[in-house]
PDB file of C-alpha atoms in Angstrom:
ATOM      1  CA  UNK A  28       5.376  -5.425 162.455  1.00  0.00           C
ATOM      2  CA  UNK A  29       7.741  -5.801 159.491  1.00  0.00           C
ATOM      3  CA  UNK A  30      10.835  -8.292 160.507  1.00  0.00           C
ATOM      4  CA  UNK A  31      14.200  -9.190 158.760  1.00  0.00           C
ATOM      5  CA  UNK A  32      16.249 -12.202 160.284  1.00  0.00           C
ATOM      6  CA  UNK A  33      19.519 -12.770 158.766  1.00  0.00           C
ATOM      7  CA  UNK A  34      21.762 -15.551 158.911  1.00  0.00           C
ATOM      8  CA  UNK A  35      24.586 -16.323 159.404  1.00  0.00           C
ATOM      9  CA  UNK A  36      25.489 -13.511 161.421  1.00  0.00           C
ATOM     10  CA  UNK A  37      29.071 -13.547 160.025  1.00  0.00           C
ATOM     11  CA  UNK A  38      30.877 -15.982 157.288  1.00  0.00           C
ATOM     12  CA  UNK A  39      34.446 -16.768 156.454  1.00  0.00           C
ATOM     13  CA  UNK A  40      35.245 -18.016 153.171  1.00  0.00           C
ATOM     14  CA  UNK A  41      38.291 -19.110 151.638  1.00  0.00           C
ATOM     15  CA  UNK A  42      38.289 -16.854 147.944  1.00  0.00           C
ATOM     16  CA  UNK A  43      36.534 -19.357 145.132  1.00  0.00           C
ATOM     17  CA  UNK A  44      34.459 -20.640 147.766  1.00  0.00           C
ATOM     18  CA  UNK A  45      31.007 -20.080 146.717  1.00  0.00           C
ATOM     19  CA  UNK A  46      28.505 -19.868 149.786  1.00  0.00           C
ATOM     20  CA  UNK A  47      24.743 -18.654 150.187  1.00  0.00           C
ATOM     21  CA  UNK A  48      23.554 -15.893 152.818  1.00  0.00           C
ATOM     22  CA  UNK A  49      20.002 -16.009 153.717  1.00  0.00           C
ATOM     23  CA  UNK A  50      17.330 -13.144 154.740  1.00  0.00           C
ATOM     24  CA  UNK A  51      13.944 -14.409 155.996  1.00  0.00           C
ATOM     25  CA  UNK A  52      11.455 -12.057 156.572  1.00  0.00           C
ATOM     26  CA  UNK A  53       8.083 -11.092 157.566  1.00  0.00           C
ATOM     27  CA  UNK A  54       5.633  -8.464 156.164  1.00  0.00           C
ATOM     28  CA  UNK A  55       1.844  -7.695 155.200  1.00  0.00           C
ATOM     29  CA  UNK A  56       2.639  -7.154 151.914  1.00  0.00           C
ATOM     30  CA  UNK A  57       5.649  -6.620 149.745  1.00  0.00           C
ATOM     31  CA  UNK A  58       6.661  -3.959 147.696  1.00  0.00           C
ATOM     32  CA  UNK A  59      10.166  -4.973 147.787  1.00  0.00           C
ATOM     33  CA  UNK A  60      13.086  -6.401 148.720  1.00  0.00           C
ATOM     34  CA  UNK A  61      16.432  -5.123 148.936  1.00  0.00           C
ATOM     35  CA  UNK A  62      20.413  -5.962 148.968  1.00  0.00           C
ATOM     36  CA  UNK A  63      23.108  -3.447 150.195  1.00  0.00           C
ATOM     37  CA  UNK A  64      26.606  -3.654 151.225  1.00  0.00           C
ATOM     38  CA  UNK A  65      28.553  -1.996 153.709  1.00  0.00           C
ATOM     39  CA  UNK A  66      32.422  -1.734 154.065  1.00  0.00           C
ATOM     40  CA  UNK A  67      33.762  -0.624 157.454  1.00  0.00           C
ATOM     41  CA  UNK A  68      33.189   2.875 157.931  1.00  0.00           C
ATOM     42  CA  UNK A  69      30.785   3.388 155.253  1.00  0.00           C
ATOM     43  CA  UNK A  70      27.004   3.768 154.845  1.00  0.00           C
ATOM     44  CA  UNK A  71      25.544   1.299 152.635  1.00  0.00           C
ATOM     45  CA  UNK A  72      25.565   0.889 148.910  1.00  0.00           C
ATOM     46  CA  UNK A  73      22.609   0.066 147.012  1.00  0.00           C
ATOM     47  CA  UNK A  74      23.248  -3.958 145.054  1.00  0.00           C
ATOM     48  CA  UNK A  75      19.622  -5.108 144.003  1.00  0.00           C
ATOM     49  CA  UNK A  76      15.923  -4.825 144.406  1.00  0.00           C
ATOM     50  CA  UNK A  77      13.548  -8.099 143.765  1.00  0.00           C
ATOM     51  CA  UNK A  78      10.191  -7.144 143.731  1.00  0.00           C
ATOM     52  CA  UNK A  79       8.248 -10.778 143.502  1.00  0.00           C
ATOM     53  CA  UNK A  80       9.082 -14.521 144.176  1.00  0.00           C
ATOM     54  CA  UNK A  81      10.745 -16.222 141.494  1.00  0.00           C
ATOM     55  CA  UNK A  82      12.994 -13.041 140.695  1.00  0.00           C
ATOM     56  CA  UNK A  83      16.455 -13.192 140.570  1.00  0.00           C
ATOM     57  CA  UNK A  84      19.071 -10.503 139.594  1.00  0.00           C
ATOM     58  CA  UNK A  85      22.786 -10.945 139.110  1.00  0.00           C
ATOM     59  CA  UNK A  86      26.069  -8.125 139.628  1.00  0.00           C
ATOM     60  CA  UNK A  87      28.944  -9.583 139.012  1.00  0.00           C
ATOM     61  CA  UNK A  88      29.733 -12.520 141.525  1.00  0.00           C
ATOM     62  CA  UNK A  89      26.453 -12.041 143.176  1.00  0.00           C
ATOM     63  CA  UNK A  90      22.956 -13.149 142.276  1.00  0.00           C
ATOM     64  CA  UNK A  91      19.718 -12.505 144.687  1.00  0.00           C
ATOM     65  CA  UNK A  92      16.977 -14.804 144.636  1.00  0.00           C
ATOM     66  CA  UNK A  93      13.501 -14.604 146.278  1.00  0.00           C
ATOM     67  CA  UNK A  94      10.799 -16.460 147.313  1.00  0.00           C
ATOM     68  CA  UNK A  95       7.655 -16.095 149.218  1.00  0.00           C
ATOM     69  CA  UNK A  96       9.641 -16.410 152.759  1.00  0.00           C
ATOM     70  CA  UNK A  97      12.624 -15.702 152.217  1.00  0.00           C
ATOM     71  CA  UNK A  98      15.839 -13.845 150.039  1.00  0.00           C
ATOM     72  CA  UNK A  99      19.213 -15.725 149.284  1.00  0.00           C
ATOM     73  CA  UNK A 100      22.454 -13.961 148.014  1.00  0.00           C
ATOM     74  CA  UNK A 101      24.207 -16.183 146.448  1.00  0.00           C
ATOM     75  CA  UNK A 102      28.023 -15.008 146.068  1.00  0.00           C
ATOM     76  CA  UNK A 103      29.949 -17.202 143.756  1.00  0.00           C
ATOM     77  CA  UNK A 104      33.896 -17.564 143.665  1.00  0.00           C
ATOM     78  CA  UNK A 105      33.909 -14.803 145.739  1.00  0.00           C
ATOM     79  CA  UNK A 106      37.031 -12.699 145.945  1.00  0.00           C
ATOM     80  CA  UNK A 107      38.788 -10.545 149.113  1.00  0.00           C
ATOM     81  CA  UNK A 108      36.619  -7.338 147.603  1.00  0.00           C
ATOM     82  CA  UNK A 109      33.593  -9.307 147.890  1.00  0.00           C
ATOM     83  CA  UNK A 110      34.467  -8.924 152.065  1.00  0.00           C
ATOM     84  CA  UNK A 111      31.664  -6.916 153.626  1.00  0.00           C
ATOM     85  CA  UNK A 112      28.820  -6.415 155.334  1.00  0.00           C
ATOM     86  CA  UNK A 113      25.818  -7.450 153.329  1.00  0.00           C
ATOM     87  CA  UNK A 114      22.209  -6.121 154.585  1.00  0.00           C
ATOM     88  CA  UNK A 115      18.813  -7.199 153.803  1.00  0.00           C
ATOM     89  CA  UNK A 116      16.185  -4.852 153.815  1.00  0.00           C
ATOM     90  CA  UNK A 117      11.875  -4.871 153.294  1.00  0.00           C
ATOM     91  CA  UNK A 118       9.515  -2.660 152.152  1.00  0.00           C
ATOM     92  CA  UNK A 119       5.768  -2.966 152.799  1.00  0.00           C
ATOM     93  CA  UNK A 120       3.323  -2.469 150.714  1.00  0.00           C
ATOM     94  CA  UNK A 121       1.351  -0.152 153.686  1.00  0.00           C
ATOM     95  CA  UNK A 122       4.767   1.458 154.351  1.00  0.00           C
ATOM     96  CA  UNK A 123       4.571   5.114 154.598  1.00  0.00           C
ATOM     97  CA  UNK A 124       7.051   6.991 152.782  1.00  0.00           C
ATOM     98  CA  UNK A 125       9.469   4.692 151.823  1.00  0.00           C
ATOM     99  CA  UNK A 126      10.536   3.310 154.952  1.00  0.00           C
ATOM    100  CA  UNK A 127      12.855   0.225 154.822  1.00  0.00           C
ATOM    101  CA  UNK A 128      13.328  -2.786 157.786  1.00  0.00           C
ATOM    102  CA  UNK A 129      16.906  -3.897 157.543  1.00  0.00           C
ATOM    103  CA  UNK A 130      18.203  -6.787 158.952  1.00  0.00           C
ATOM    104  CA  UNK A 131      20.860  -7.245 161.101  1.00  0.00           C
ATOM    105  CA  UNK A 132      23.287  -8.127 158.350  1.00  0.00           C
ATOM    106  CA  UNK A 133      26.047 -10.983 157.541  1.00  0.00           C
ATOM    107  CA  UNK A 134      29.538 -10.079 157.945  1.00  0.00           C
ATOM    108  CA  UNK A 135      31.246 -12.130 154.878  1.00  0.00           C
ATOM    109  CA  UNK A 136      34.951 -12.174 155.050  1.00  0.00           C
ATOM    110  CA  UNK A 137      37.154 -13.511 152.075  1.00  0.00           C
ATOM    111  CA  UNK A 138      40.903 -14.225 152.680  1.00  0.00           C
ATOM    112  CA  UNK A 139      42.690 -15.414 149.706  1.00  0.00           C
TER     113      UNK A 139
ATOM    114  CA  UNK B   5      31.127   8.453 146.448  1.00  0.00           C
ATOM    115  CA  UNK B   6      26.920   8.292 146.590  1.00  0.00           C
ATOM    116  CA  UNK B   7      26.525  12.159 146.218  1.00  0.00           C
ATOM    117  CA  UNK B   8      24.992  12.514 149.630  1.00  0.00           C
ATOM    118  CA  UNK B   9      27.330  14.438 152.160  1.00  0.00           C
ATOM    119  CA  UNK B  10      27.154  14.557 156.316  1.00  0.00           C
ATOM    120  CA  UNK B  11      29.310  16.301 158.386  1.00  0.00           C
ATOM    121  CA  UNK B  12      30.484  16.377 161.257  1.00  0.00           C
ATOM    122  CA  UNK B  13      31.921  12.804 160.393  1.00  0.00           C
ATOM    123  CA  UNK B  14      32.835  12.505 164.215  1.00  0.00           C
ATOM    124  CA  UNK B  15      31.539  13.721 167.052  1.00  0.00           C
ATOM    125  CA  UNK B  16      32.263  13.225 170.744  1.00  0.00           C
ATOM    126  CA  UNK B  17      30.058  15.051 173.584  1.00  0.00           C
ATOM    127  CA  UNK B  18      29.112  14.853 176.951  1.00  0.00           C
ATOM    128  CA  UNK B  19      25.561  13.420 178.468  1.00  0.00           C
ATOM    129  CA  UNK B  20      23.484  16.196 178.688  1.00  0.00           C
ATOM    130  CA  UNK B  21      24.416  17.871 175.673  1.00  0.00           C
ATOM    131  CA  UNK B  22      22.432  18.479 172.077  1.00  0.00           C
ATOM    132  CA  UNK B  23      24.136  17.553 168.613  1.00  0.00           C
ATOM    133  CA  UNK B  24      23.115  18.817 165.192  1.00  0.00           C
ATOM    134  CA  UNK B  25      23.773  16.370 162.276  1.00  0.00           C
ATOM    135  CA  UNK B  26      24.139  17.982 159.002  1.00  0.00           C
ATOM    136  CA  UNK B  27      23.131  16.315 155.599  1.00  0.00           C
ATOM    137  CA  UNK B  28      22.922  17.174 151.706  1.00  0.00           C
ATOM    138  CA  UNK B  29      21.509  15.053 149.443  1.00  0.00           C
ATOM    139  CA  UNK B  30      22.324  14.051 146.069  1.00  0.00           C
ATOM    140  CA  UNK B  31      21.561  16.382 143.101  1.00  0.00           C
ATOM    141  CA  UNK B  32      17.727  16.875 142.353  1.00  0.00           C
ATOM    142  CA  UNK B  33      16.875  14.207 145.189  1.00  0.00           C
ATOM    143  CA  UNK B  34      13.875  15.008 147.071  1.00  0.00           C
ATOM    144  CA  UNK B  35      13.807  12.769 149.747  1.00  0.00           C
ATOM    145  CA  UNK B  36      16.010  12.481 152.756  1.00  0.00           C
ATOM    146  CA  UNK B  37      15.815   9.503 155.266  1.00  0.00           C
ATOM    147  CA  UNK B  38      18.023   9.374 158.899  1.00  0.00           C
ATOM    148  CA  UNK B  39      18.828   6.059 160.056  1.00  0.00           C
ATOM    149  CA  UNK B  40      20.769   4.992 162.827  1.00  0.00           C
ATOM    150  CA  UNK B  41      23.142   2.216 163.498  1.00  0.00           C
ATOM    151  CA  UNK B  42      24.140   0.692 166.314  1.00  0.00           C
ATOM    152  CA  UNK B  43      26.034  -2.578 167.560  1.00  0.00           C
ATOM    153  CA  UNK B  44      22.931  -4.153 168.894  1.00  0.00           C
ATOM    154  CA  UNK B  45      20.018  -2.493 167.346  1.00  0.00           C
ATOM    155  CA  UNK B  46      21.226  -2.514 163.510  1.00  0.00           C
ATOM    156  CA  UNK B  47      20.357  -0.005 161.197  1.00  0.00           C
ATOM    157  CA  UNK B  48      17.014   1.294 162.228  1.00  0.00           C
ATOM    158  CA  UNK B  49      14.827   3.848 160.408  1.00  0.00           C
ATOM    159  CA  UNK B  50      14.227   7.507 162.042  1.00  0.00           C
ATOM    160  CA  UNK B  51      12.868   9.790 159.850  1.00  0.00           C
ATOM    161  CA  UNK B  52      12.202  10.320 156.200  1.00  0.00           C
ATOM    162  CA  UNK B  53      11.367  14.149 154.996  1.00  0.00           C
ATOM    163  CA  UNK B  54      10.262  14.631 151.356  1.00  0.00           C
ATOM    164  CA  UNK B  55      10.319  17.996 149.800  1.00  0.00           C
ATOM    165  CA  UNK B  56      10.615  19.634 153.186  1.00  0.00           C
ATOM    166  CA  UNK B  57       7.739  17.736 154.676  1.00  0.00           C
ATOM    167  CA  UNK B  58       7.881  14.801 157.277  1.00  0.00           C
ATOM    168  CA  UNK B  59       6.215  11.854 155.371  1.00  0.00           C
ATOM    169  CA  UNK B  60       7.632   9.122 157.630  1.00  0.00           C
ATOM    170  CA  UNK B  61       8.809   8.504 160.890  1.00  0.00           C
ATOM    171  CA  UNK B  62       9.643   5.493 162.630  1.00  0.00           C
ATOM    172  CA  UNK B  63      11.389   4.707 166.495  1.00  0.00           C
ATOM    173  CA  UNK B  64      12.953   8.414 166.632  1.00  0.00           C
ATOM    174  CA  UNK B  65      12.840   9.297 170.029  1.00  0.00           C
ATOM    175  CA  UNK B  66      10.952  12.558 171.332  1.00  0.00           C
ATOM    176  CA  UNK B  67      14.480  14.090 172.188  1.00  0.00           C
ATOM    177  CA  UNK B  68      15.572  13.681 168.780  1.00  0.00           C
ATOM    178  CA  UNK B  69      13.928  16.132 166.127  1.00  0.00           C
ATOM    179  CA  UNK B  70      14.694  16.529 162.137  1.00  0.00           C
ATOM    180  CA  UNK B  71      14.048  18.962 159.429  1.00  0.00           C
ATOM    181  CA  UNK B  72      14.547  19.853 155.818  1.00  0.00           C
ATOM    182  CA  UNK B  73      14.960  22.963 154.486  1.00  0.00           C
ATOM    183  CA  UNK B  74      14.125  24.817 150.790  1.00  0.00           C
ATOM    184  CA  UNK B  75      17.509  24.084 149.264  1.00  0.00           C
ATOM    185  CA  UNK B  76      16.845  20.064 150.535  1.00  0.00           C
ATOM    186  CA  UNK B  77      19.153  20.112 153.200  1.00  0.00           C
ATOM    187  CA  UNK B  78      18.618  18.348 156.275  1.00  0.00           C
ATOM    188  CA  UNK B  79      19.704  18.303 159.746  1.00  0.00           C
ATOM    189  CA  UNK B  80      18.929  16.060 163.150  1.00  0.00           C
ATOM    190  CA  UNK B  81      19.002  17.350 165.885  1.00  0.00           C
ATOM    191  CA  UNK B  82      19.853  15.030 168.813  1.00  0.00           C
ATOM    192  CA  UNK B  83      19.054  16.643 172.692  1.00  0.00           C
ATOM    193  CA  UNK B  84      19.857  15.404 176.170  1.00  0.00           C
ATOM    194  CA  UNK B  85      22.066  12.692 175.001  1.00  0.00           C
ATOM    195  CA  UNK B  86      22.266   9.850 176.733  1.00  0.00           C
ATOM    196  CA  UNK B  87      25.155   7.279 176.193  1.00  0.00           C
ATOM    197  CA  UNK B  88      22.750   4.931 174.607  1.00  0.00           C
ATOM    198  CA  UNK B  89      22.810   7.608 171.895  1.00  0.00           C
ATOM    199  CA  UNK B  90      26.155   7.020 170.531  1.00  0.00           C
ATOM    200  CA  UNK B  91      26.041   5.580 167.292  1.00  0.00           C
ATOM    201  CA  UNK B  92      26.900   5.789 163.579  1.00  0.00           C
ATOM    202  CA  UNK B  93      23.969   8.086 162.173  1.00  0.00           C
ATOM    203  CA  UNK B  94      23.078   7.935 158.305  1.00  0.00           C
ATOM    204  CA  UNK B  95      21.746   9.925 155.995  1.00  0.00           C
ATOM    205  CA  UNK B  96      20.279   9.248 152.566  1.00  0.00           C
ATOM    206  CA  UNK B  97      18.274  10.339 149.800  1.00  0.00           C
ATOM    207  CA  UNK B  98      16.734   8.903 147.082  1.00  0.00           C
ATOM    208  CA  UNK B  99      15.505   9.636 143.464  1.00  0.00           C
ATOM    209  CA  UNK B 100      11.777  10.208 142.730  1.00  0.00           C
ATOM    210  CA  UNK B 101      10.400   7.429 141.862  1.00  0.00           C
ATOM    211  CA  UNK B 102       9.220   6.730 139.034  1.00  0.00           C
ATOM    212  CA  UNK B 103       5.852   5.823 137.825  1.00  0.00           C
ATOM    213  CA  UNK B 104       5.576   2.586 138.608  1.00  0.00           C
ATOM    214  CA  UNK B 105       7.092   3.116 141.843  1.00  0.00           C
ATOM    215  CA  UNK B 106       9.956   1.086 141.554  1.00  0.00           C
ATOM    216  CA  UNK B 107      12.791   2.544 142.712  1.00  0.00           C
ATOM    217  CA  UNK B 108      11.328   3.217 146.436  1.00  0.00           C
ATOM    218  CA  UNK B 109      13.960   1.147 147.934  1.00  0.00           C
ATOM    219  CA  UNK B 110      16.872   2.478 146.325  1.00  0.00           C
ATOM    220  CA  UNK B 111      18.609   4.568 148.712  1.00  0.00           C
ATOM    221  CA  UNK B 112      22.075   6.328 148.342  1.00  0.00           C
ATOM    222  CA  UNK B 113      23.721   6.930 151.842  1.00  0.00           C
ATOM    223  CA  UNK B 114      26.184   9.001 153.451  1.00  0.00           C
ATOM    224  CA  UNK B 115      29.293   7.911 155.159  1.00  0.00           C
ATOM    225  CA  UNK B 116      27.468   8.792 158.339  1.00  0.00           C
ATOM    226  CA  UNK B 117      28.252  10.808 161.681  1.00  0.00           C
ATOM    227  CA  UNK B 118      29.806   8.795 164.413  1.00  0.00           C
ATOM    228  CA  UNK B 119      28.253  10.091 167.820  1.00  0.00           C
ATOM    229  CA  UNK B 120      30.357   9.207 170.716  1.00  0.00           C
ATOM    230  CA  UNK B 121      28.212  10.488 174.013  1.00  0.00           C
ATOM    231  CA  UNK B 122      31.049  10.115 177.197  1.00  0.00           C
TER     232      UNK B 122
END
């Protein structure tokens, strides 16, 4: 069975203070892994897809990285707008459809 | 604003009672996915239809039944709630993907129906 651990569960930052989240994961095989965000309220917006290890992809403050294991978004200088949920998520290779294991997210708050 | 609309936004009901969740997709999207979200359980998969046929379905309980229809729409139909049910469902859709099959994962949700069963 697919499985997404992320950590820390929840991470206060002071704004310009540049921290890592981390999503370690199990699966068969990948076909890819993948970075939302959630604000309070909303359903989750789509920030990148990494498809092999050694892949990395940038937006703005935030760059995803990922290896064999494991998936780190990196969030540098980070700003109060940058506060959010973000959420890992897996596909498998053998998935059918396209059915995606989250995990259970990192809660990132930014005061300035 | 992802393009994919659900309604009711909010929802409160009694145990006992069945809920219908309503959801459009974006423009042209084929697929439609429910998910549901709770405190403890996180956002897990339910359900993904694709041109009005089920081509996925993961820990959706037997009470709980979806469909889509010819003009894409979908709804969920929740039965016999129990208050274990209440949580923040989500719908999304996503793009066909292209040759390569690499947009799979790129999926635009809905603000999502909060269930509150009392």
């Amino acid at each position: 069975e697919d499985q997404v651990t992320q950590s820390p569960e929840a991470l206060r930052l002071q704004e310009g203070e540049s921290s890592s989240l981390n999503c370690s994961y199990t699966v068969s095989g990948l076909r890819g892994l993948f970075w939302y965000r959630q604000d309070p309220g909303k359903g989750p917006e789509f920030l990148f897809t990494l498809y092999s290890a050694g892949e990395e992809k940038e937006k703005e403050r935030l760059k995803a990285t990922l290896t064999k294991k494991e998936s780190f978004l990196h969030i540098t200088a980070p700003k109060p707008e940058d506060s959010a949920t973000y959420l890992c998520a897996v596909q498998a290779l053998d998935a059918a459809g396209n059915k995606l294991t989250f995990g259970g997210g990192t809660r990132v708050l930014v005061k300035p | 604003d992802s393009g994919v609309t659900q309604t009711p936004k909010h929802l409160i009901t009694a145990t006992g009672q069945r809920v219908t969740l309503r959801c459009s997709p974006r423009s042209g999207d084929l697929s439609v996915y429910w998910y549901q979200q709770s405190l403890d359980q996180g956002l897990q998969f339910l359900i993904q239809y694709y041109n009005g046929e089920e081509r996925a379905k993961g820990n959706i309980l037997e009470r709980f039944s979806a469909q889509q229809f010819p003009d894409l729409h979908s709804e969920l139909n929740l039965s016999s709630l129990e208050l274990g049910d209440s949580a923040l469902y989500f719908c999304a859709s996503s793009a066909r993907p292209d040759l390569n099959k690499m947009n799979t994962g790129e999926l635009f949700f809905g603000e999502g129906s909060r269930l509150t069963v009392l």
